[in-house]
Short mmCIF file of C-alpha atoms and ligand atoms in Angstrom, two decimals:
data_model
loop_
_atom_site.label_atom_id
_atom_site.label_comp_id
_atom_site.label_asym_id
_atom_site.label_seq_id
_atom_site.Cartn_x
_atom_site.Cartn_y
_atom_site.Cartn_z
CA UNK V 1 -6.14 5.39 -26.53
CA UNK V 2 -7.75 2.98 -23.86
CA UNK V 3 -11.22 2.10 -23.19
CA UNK V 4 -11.28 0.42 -19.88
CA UNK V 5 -9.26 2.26 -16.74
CA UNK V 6 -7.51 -0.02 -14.31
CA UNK V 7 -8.14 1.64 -10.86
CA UNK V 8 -5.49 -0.52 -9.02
CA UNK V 9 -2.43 -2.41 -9.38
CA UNK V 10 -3.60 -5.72 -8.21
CA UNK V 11 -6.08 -5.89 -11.08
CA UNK V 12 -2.64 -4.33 -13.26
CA UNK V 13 -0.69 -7.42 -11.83
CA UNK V 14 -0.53 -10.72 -14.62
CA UNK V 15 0.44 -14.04 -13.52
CA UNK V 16 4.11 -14.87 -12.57
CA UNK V 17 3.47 -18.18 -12.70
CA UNK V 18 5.97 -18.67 -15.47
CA UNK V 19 8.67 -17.82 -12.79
CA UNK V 20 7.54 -20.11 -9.77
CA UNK V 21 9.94 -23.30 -8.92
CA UNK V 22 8.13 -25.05 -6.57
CA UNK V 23 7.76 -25.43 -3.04
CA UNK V 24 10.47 -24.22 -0.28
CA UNK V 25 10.89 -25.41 3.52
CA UNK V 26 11.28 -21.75 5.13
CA UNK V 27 13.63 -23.27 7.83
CA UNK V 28 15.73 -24.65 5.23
CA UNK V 29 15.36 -22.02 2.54
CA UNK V 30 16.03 -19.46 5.45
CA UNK V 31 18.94 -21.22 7.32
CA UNK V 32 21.82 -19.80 5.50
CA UNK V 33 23.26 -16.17 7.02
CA UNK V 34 23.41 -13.23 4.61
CA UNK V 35 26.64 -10.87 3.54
CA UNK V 36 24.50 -8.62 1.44
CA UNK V 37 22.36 -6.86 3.09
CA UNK V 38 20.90 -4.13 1.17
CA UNK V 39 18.79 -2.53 4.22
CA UNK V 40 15.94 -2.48 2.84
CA UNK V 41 13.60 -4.67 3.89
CA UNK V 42 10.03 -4.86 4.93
CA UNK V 43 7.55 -6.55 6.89
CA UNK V 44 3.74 -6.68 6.75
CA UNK V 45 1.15 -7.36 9.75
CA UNK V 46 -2.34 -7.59 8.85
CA UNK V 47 -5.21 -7.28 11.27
CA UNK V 48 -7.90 -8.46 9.60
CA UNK V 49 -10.57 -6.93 11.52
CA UNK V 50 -12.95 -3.59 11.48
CA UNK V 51 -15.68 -2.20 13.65
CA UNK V 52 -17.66 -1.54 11.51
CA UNK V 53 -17.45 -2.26 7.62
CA UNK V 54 -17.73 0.20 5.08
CA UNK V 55 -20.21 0.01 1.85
CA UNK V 56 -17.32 0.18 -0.73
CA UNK V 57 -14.41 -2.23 0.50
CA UNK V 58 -13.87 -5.68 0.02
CA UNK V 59 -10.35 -5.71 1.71
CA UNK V 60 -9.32 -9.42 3.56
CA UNK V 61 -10.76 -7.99 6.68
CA UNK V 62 -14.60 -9.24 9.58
CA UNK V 63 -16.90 -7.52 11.28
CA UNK V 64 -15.85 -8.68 15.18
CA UNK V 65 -13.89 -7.76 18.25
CA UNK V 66 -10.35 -8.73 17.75
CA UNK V 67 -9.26 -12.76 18.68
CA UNK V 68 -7.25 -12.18 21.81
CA UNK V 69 -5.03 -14.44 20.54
CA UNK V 70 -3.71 -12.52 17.39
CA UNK V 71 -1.22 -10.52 19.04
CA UNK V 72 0.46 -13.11 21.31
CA UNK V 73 1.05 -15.48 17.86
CA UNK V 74 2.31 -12.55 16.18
CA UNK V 75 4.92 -12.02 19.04
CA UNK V 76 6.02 -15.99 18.82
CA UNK V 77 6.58 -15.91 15.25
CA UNK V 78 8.22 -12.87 15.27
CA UNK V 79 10.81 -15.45 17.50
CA UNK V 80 11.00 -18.00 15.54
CA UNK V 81 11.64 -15.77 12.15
CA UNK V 82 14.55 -14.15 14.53
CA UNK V 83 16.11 -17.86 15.05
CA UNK V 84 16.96 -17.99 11.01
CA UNK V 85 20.28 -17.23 9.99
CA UNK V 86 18.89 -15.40 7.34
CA UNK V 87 16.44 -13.08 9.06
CA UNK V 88 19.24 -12.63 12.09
CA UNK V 89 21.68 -10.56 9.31
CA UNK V 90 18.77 -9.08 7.98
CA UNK V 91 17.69 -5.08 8.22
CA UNK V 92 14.67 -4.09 8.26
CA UNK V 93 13.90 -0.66 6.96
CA UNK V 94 10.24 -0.45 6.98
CA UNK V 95 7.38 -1.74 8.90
CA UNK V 96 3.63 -1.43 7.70
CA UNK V 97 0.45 -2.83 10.02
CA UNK V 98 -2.57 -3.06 7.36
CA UNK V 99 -5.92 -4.63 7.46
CA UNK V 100 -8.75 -4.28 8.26
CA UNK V 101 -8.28 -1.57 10.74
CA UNK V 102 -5.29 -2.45 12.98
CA UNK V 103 -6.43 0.16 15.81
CA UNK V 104 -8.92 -2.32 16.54
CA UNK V 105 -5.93 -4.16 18.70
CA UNK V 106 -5.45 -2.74 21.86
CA UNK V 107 -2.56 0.11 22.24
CA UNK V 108 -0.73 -3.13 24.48
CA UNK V 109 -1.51 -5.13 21.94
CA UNK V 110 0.15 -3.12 18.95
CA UNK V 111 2.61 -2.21 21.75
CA UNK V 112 4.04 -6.14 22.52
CA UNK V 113 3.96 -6.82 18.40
CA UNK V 114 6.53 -3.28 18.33
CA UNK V 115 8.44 -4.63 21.28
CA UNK V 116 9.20 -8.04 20.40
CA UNK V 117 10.22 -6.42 17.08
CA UNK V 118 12.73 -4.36 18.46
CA UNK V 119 13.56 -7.20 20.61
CA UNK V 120 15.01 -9.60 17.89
CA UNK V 121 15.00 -8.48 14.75
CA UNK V 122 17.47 -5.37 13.35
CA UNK V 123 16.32 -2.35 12.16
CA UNK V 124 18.41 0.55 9.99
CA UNK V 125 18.55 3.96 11.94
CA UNK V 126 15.48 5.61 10.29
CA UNK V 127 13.51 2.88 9.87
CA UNK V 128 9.64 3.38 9.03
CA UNK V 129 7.17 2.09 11.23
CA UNK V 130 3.49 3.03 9.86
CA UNK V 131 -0.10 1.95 11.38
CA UNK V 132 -2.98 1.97 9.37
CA UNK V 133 -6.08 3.23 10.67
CA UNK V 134 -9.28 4.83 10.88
CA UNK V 135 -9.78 8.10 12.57
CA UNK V 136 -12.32 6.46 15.44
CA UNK V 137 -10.23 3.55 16.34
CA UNK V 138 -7.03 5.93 16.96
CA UNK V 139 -7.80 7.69 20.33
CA UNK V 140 -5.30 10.46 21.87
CA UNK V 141 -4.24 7.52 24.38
CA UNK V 142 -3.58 4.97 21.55
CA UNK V 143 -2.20 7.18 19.47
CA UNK V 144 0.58 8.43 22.35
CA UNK V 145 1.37 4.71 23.21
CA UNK V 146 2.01 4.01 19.70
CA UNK V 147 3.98 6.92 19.12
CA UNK V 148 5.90 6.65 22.63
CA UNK V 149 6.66 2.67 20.95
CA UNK V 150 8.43 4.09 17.45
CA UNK V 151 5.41 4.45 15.19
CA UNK V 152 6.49 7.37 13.19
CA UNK V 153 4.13 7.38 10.55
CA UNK V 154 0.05 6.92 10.19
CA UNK V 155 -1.85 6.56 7.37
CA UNK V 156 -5.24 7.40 8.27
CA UNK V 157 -8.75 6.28 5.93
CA UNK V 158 -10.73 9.19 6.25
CA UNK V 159 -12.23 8.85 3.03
CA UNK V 160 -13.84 12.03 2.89
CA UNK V 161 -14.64 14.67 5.26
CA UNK V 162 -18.23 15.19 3.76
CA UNK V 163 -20.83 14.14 6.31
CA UNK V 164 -23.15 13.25 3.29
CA UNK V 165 -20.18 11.46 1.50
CA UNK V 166 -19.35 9.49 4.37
CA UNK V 167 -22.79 8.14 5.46
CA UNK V 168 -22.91 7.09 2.17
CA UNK V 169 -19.98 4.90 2.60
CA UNK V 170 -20.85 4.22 5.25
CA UNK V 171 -17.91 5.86 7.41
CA UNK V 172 -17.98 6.82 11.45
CA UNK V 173 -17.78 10.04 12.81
CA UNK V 174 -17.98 13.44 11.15
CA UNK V 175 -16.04 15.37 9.26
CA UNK V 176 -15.20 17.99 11.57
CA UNK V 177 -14.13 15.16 13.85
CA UNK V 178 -11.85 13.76 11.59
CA UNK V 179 -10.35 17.04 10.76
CA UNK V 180 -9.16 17.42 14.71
CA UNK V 181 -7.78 13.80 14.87
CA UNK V 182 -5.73 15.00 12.22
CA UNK V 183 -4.78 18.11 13.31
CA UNK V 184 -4.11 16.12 16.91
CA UNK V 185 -1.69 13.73 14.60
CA UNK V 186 -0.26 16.56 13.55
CA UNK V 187 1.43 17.99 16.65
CA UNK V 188 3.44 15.11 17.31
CA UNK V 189 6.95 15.84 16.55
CA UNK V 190 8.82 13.36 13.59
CA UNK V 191 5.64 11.56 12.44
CA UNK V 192 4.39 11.61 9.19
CA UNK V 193 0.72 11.89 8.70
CA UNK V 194 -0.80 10.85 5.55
CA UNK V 195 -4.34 10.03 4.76
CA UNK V 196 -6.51 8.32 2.20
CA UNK V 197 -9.05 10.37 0.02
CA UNK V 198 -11.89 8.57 -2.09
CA UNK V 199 -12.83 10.57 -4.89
CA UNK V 200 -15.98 10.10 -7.23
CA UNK V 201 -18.48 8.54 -4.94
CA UNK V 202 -21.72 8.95 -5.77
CA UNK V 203 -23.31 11.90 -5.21
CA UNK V 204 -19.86 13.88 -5.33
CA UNK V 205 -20.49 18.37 -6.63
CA UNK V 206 -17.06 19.76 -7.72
CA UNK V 207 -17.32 21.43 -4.49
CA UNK V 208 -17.15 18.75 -2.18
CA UNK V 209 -13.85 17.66 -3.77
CA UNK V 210 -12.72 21.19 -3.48
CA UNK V 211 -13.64 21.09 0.55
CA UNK V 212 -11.76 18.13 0.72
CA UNK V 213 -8.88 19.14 -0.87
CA UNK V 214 -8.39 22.50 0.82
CA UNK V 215 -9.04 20.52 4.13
CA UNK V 216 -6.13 18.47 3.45
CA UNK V 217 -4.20 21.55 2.67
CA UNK V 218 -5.05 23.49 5.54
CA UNK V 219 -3.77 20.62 7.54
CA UNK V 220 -0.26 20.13 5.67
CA UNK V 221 0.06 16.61 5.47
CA UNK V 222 2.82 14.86 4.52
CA UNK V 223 0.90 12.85 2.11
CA UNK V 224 -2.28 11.68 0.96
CA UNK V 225 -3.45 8.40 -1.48
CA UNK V 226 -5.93 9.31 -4.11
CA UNK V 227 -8.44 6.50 -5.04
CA UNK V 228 -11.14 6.71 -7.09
CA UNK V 229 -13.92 4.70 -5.98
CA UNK V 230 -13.75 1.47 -7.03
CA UNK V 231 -17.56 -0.36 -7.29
CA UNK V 232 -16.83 -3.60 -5.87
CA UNK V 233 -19.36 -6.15 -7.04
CA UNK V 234 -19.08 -7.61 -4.07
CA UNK V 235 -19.65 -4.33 -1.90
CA UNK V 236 -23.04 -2.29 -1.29
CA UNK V 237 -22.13 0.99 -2.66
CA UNK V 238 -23.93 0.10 -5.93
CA UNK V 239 -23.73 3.27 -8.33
CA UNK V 240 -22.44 3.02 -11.75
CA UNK V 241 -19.26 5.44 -12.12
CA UNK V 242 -19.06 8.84 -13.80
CA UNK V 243 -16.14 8.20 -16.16
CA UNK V 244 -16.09 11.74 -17.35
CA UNK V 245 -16.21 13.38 -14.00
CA UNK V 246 -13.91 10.38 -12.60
CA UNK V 247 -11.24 11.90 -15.35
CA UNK V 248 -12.21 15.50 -14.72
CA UNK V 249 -11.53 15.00 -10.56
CA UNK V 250 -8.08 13.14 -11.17
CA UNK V 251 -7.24 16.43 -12.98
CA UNK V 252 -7.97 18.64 -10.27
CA UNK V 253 -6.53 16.98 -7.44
CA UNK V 254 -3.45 16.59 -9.70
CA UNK V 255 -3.28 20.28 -10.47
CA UNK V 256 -4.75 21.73 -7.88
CA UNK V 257 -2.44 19.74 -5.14
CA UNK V 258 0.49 20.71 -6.94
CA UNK V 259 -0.43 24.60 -6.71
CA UNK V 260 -0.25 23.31 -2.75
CA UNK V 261 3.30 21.58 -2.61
CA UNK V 262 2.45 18.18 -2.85
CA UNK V 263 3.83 15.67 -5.57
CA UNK V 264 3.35 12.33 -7.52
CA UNK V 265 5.28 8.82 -5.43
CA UNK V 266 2.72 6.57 -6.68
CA UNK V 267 -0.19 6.67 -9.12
CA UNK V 268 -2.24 7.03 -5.98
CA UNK V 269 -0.25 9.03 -4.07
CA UNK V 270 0.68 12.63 -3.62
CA UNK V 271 3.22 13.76 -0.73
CA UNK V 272 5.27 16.55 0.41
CA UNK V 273 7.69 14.75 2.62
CA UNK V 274 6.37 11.54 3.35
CA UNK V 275 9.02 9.03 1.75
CA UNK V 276 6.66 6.00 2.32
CA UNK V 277 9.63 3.48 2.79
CA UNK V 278 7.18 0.53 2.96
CA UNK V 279 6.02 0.54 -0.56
CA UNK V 280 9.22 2.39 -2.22
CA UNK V 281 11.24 -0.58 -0.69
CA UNK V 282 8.78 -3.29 -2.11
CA UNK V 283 8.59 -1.39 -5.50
CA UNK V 284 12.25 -1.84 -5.70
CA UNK V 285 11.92 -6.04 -4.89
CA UNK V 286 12.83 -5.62 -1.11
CA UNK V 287 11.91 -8.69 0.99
CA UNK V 288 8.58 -8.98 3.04
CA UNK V 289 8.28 -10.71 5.93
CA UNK V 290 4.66 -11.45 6.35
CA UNK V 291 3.18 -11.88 10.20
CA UNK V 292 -0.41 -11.76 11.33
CA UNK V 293 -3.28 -13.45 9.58
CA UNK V 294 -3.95 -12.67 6.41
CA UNK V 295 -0.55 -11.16 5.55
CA UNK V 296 1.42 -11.75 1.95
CA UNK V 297 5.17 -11.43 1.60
CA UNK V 298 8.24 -12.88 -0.04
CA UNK V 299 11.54 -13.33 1.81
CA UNK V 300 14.88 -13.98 -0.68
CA UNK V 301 12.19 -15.13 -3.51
CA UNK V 302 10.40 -17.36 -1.35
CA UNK V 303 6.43 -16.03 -1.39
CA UNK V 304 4.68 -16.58 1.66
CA UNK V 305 0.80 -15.88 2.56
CA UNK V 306 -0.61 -16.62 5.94
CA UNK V 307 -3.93 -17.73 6.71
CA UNK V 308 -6.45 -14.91 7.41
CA UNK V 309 -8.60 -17.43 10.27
CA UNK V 310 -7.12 -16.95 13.50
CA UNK V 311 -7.25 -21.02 14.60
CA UNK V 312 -5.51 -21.80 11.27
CA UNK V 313 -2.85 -18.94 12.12
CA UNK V 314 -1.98 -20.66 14.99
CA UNK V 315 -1.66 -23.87 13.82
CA UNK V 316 0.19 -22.25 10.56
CA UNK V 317 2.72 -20.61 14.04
CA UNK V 318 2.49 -23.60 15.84
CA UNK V 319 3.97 -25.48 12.86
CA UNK V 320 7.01 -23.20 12.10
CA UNK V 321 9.52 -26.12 11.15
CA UNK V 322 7.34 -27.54 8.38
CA UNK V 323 6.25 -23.88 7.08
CA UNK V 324 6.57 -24.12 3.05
CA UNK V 325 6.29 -21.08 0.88
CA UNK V 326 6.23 -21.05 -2.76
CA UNK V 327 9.84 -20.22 -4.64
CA UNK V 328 10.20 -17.68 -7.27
CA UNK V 329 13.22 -17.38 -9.97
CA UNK V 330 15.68 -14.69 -8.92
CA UNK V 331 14.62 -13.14 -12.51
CA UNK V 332 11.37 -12.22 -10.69
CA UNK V 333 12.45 -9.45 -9.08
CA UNK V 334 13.20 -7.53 -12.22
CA UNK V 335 9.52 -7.96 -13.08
CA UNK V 336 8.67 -6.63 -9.44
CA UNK V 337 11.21 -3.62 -10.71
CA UNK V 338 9.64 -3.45 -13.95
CA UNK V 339 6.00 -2.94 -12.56
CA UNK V 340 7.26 -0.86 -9.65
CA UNK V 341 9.13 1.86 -12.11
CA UNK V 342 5.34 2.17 -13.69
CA UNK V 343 3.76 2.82 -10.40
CA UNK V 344 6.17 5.22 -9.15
CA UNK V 345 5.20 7.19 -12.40
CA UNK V 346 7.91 6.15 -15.11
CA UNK V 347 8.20 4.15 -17.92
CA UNK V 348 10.25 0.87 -16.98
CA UNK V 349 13.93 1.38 -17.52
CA UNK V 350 15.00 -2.46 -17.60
CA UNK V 351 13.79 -2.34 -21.36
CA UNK V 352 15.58 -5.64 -22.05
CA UNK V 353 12.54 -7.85 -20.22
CA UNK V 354 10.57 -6.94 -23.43
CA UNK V 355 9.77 -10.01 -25.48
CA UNK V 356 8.97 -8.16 -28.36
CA UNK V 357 10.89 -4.74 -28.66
CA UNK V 358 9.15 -3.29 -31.74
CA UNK V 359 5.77 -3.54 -29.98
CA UNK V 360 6.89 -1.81 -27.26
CA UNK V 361 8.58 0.50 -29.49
CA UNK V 362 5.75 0.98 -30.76
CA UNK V 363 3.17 1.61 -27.95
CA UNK V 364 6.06 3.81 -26.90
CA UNK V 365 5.82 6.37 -29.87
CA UNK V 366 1.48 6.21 -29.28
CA UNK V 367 2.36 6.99 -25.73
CA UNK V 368 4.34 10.02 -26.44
CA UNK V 369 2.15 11.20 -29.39
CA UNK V 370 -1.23 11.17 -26.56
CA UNK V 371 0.76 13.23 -24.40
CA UNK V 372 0.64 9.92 -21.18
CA UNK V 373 4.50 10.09 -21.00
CA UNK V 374 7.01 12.57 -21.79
CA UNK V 375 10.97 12.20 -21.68
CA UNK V 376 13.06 12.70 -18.94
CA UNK V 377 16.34 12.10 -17.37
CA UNK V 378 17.39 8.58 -18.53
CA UNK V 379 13.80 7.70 -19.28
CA UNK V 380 10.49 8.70 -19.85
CA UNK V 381 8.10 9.57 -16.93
CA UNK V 382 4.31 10.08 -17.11
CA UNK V 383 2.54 13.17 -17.34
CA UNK V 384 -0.76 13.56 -15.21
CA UNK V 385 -2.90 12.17 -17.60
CA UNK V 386 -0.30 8.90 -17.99
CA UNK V 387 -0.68 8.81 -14.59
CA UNK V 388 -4.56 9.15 -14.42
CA UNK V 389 -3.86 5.49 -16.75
CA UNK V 390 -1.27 4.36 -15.22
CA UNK V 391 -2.22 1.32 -14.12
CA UNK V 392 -4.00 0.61 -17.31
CA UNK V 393 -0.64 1.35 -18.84
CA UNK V 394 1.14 -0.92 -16.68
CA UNK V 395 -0.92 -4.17 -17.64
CA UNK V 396 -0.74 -3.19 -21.31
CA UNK V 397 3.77 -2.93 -21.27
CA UNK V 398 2.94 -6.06 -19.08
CA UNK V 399 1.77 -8.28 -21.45
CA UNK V 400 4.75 -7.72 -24.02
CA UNK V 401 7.22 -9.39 -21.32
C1 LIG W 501 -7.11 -1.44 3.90
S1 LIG W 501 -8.13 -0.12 3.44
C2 LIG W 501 -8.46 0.78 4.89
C3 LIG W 501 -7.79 1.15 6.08
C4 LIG W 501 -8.71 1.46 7.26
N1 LIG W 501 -9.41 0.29 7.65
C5 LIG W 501 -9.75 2.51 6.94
O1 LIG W 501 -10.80 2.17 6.50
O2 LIG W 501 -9.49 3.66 7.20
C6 LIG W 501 -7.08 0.99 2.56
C7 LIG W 501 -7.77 2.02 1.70
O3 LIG W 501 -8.20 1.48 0.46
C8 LIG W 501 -9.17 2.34 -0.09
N2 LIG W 501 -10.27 1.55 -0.66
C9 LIG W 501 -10.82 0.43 -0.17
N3 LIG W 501 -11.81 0.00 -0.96
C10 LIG W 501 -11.91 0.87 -2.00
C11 LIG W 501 -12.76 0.99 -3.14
N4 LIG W 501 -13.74 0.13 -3.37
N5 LIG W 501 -12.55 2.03 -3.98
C12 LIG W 501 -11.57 2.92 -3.75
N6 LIG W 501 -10.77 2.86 -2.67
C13 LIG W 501 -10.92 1.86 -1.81
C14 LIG W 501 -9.67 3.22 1.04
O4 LIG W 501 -9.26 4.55 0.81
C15 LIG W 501 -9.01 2.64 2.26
O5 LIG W 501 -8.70 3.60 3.23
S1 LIG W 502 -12.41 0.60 4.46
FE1 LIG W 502 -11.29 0.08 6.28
S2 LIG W 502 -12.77 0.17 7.98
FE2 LIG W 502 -13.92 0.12 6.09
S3 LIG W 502 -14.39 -2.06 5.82
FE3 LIG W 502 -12.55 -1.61 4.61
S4 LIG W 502 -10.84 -2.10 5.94
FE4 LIG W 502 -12.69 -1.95 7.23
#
C-alpha cells in the first residue's frame, strides 16, 4: 500500500506552523498560578555529549569531556523555573535525562541536577525519573548514586550484543559485557530496566537477531525500543538497507517477543512492565519543561528549545527575565493527541480534526482491507504489520488534518 517506510516520528511530524501565535515572555506567560493540575507533567535534560560517537547517529550530541559548567546552570534554572507561579502548582510526573550520553556527567553531577529537583519543584508519588545511557559510561558506583538519588528507571543503548555488530557501529565494550551491566541493573529493587536494540545493520544473519533477542529474554527486561537502522546521510555507517529483511526482522521481534511476554507501547517499543511515563505523558500533550542545552519542550502551549552550546546556555540562564518561547493555539494539543494515539499503536480517536472525512474514510476501509489495522474497543488499533508502518501511516492521516 506504501512505498517509502518512515522509520521515526520526527520525519512522521508535519509543520504546526498553522497553529503558532507568536512570541511569549516565559515570566509573563508563566506568572499566573494553576487550579488544574492534571499531574502529569514532564521535563527533559539533555546532555549533549558522548565519549565516543557511534557510526550511525546523528543525535544533537560532541565528541568532548563534559563543560563543567552544564550542571551548575542546570541547577540555577531549575530555581528560577521554581519562582513561577505556574511551575510552583505544577506536578511533575516524569523526568527523562537524554542526549548524547548523560553518564558522561559525573554521578555528583547528575546527583545536584536530582537534588535541586526535589528541592523546588513537586513531584506526584510515583513519579518517573529515567537516565539515558550507554552501558560503559554507567559504572556500579554511578549507577548506585543515581539509584540511591530516585532514578528508578534506565534506558540503556546497547544496540546489539554482537561483537561484530557493534564494531561495526562502532559501539564500546563487548557483548558479554553489556549483558552483566544489565544483569547488574537488574538486581536493583523498583527500577525498570529497558534497553535499545538496532535491528538490520549491515551484515545482520537471522541468527544474530535471534541471539539478541533471547539475550534480552534471558534477562527479563521491563522493556526494550526496537529501531531499525536508520542510514543517516550524515553518519558513516554507509550501507544501503535490506527492505525485505528490514520487514522480515520487524516480524520476528514482533512475534517472537510476544511468545516471551512483552507487548506493543510505542511503534518502537515493546515492554512487560515498564509504563514509560515520560513519553505516555507527552503523547497525551503533557507539558515539558526543557533544561540543559540542547533540550525542547512546551510548558501551557508555550514551545521552548534551549541552545545546545554551553556559553550560549548560560547566557540563555543568565537571561531568565527576557526568556521568549514561541506560543501555540490551545487546539494544538489535540494534534499532539492525534499523532500520539498513532504512535501508541491506534488509529486516532479525535476523528473530528479531519479536514476531509471521506478521505479518511476512505484510507480507513484500504487500511482494514491490507490487514495494518483491525477494530477494537472504541477504535481501531494496528496489527503488527500497521505497526511495522506506523509511522508511515501517521504522516499519511496527517496530511488530511
Ligand atoms: C539519544 S540515542 C542514544 C543514547 C545513548 N547515547 C546510547 O548511545 O546508548 C537514542 C537511541 O536512538 C537510536 N538511534 C540513534 N541513531 C539511530 C539510527 N541511525 N538508526 C536507528 N536507531 C538509531 C539508538 O538505539 C540509540 O540508543
Ligand atoms: S548513539 Fe549514543 S553514544 Fe552513540 S553517538 Fe549517538 S548519542 Fe552518542
Amino acid at each position: 500500500m506504501f512505498k517509502e517506510r518512515i522509520k521515526t516520528h520526527h520525519s512522521a511530524m508535519s509543520e504546526g506552523k498553522k497553529y503558532v501565535r507568536g512570541v511569549a515572555g516565559v515570566k509573563e506567560a508563566l506568572s499566573e498560578g494553576r487550579l488544574d493540575d492534571p499531574g502529569n507533567a514532564t521535563i527533559y535534560v539533555h546532555v549533549p555529549y558522548c565519549s565516543k560517537i557511534c557510526s550511525f547517529c546523528n543525535m544533537r550530541r560532541t565528541l568532548q569531556t563534559p563543560d563543567r559548567e552544564l550542571a551548575p546552570l542546570i541547577v540555577r534554572d531549575i530555581a528560577q523555573y521554581a519562582s513561577l507561579p505556574y511551575i510552583r502548582d505544577t506536578r511533575f510526573d516524569a523526568v527523562y535525562f537524554g542526549g548524547g550520553t548523560p553518564t558522561t556527567l559525573s554521578a555528583e553531577e547528575l546527583v545536584s541536577i536530582l537534588s535541586a529537583m526535589r528541592e523546588h519543584l513537586h513531584f506526584t508519588e510515583d513519579a518517573e525519573f529515567t537516565i539515558e545511557t550507554t552501558v560503559t559510561e554507567l559504572t556500579q558506583d554511578k549507577s548506585d548514586a543515581l539509584v540511591a538519588a530516585g532514578v528508578n528507571r534506565f534506558s540503556v543503548g546497547v544496540q546489539t550484543f554482537d561483537d561484530r555488530g557493534r564494531k561495526s557501529m562502532n559501539r564500546t565494550g563487548t557483548g558479554d559485557a553489556a549483558y552483566k551491566r544489565l544483569a547488574a541493573l537488574r538486581q536493583y529493587k523498583d527500577v525498570t530496566v529497558s534497553m535499545d536494540l538496532i535491528y538490520n545493520y549491515p551484515g545482520q544473519t537471522d541468527e544474530d537477531l535471534e541471539r539478541d533477542l533471547d539475550r534480552i529474554a534471558a534477562l527479563s527486561l521491563d522493556g526494550f525500543s526496537l529501531y531499525s537502522l536508520i542510514n543517516m546521510k550524515e553518519a558513516s555507517i554507509g550501507e544501503a538497507q535490506n527492505e525485505e529483511r528490514d520487514e522480515r526482522f520487524f516480524m520476528r521481534i514482533a512475534q517472537k517477543m510476544r511468545g516471551e511476554g512483552y507487548e506493543f507501547l510505542e511503534l518502537t517499543k515493546m515492554v512487560k512492565g515498564d509504563r514509560y511515563k515520560y513519553i505516555m505523558n507527552r503523547h497525551r500533550a503533557a507539558d515539558t519543561l526543557p533544561l540543559g542545552a540542547g533540550a525542547g519542550g512546551s510548558v501551557d502551549s508555550v514551545a521552548l528549545m534551549t541552545p545546545v552550546a554551553v556559553s550560549e546556555y548560560a547566557s540563555y540562564v543568565e537571561d531568565f527575565d527576557q526568556r521568549q518561547g514561541m506560543r501555540f493555539a490551545k487546539e494544538y494539543d489535540e494534534v499532539t493527541r492525534f499523532k500520539g494515539d498513532l504512535q501508541t499503536c491506534r488509529l486516532p480517536r479525535n476523528e473530528a480534526l479531519y479536514r476531509d472525512r471521506e478521505a479518511y474514510e476512505k484510507m480507513r476501509a484500504s487500511l482494514l482491507e491490507e490487514g495494518l489495522i483491525e477494530p477494537e474497543e472504541g477504535g481501531y488499533r494496528l496489527t503488527d504489520a500497521g505497526i511495522f508502518w506506523g509511522n508511515t501511516i501517521s504522516r499519511k492521516l496527517s496530511e488530511l488534518l
